[in-house]
Each structure stands twice: as C-alpha cells, then as structure tokens.
Amino acid sequence: MRRRLVGALLLVHCCSGDDATAAVAVTAQLAETFAAACNATDFHALVDLPAAKYVHVMDFSRGIEAAISAKRGVPCVLRRLARRPANSRCARWYVGRYDEVRRNMYTTEMFENATKTIDGYAGIRDVHIGLDIGGPAGTPVYAPAQGVIQSFGYNPDAGDYGHVIVTEHVIEGVRCWMLFGHLDSASVAFKRVGQVVERGERIGAFGASHENGGWAPHVHFQVSLIPPATHDMPGVVSAAQRDRARLEYPDPRLIAGMLYT
C-alpha cells in the first residue's frame, strides 16, 4: 500500500521574517492547501515498483560517479551510464530525491548558462526540484489522477527532458500541473492538447538515453502550482531561488507517496 506523507511535510518550506512578501504568503497558503488536498486523495502509483528492498534511494549530492562509488547494488542503468561494468548485485530500480543539491552532476550548457530562463527561473542551477524514478527503458508511467494534457513535446538539449508531457489536474479544488520527463518517443505520439487522461492510464514510458536527454532511463516527475508556459519546467533551480521553487513546485511525494524518508 502506498504510504502517505505525514504532517511534517504538509507545510512546504517558506521564506520568513523580513523576506516574506504578500505574494510569498499567498503561494505558501496555496501550497499548504494543496498538501492537505493531496493527503485526502487516493492517487494511482506513478510506476509499478517492486518491494522497497529492491529500490535504491540514491544520493546524488556529489554527482553520479560518487553515488555509484558509495552504493552497493547500484542500479545497472547507472553503472552503464558511468561506463562501469554490471555485477551480481546490480539492481534495476532507483529513486532520486526531491530538493537535493546535486553538485558536479549538471554540467551541460543549459544548467551552467546563467542567462537561460524557464518560467522566471534562471541562474546556474544544481538543486533538483523533482522526483526521479529509474529502471529499465520502456517501463510504463501512469497518470496518478484524472486530468487533461496541457502540453507535450521534445526538449532536445543535452541534459534536458527529451520527450515530455505536462498534464493539468484539479485536486480537491486546487489546480496543479504535473510534468513527466525523459520519456520515449512513443509517449508523445498521437497525443493532443486537451486530451483527457484517466487515473491509472498509461501515459508514457521511460526513454532510453539516446532520446531522453542523455540520462539513464527514468522519469522525472514534477508538480507545479503555477501554469507552465510550455512543455517545460525548471527541474533544477539555483540555490538563490530554492525557497521560491519549493513553494511553486511542492514535494512530488505528496502524490507519488513516501518512496523514501
């Protein structure tokens, strides 16, 4: 059974004191309302994962190479990405954490170009603001709730999302958007804006590295309380914009469940 977030995660991190503005206060209230709405909602699993003991929670705070060096039974897909041989303890599944500072991991131009802006976010970016679920290429990804397709497409830059879908939902009266990134090309075929997606419907599948921005197969799942301009969200933000991002892009475990603690 999917474990739900407890009270400690209901209120998203917020700016305080003299730094708080009316806009921040409104967003913080919306984030709190959204968290409560999620806890009252029965979401479908994003990915059919095996028992927790077969799913590795990765520490990417020092980059992929360091994560692999520190972890026994590291997922096969990450070993291949780092050009390490597989071994008998090689596992298939992993989770990458939300709100994790990932130094030495985002080294392509799109992250190191401080002038690149996505929905008002810019700067040199290394704070991961989504949730990663990794496994074999072709793994199905399911819609957690009923909604409609807001946008979809292909983000081709090195390190970007590759094939991506954004859906729009109303959760207990709160409007939100969900991004599914690093999908395969079949995921966006025959899709249309406004298309209804049902709870539990297969919405796509993990893409291989040649079509997902150059990453090991996984889905980057991100939740937004602001409407994205296009089939994109700032999945990684700068440290200077971290507090704002945690409000506008709340913890995906509110929907995906407690995949790690």
Short mmCIF file of C-alpha atoms in Angstrom, two decimals, residues 81 94 135 137 154-164 181-185 205-220:
data_model
loop_
_atom_site.label_atom_id
_atom_site.label_comp_id
_atom_site.label_asym_id
_atom_site.label_seq_id
_atom_site.Cartn_x
_atom_site.Cartn_y
_atom_site.Cartn_z
CA LEU A 81 25.81 5.49 -17.78
CA TYR A 94 16.23 3.54 -8.02
CA GLY A 135 14.53 1.49 -14.03
CA ALA A 137 13.86 1.63 -20.57
CA TYR A 154 10.59 17.22 -27.27
CA ASN A 155 13.24 19.22 -25.41
CA PRO A 156 16.39 18.34 -27.35
CA ASP A 157 19.26 20.00 -25.44
CA ALA A 158 21.87 17.80 -23.79
CA GLY A 159 20.73 17.15 -20.23
CA ASP A 160 17.15 18.29 -20.93
CA TYR A 161 13.93 16.28 -20.65
CA GLY A 162 13.87 14.76 -24.12
CA HIS A 163 10.26 13.69 -24.68
CA VAL A 164 7.99 15.26 -22.09
CA GLY A 181 10.10 13.98 -18.35
CA HIS A 182 12.68 11.70 -20.04
CA LEU A 183 10.04 9.62 -21.82
CA ASP A 184 10.36 7.65 -25.04
CA SER A 185 9.17 8.92 -28.42
CA ALA A 205 7.27 5.04 -20.71
CA PHE A 206 10.90 5.57 -19.69
CA GLY A 207 13.02 6.63 -22.64
CA ALA A 208 16.49 5.29 -23.41
CA SER A 209 19.44 7.67 -23.09
CA HIS A 210 19.54 8.48 -26.81
CA GLU A 211 16.06 10.05 -26.62
CA ASN A 212 15.73 11.29 -23.04
CA GLY A 213 18.39 13.99 -22.87
CA GLY A 214 21.32 11.64 -22.31
CA TRP A 215 20.31 10.22 -18.94
CA ALA A 216 19.91 6.69 -17.61
CA PRO A 217 16.28 5.58 -18.13
CA HIS A 218 13.96 7.16 -15.59
CA VAL A 219 11.03 9.52 -15.25
CA HIS A 220 11.45 12.97 -13.75
#
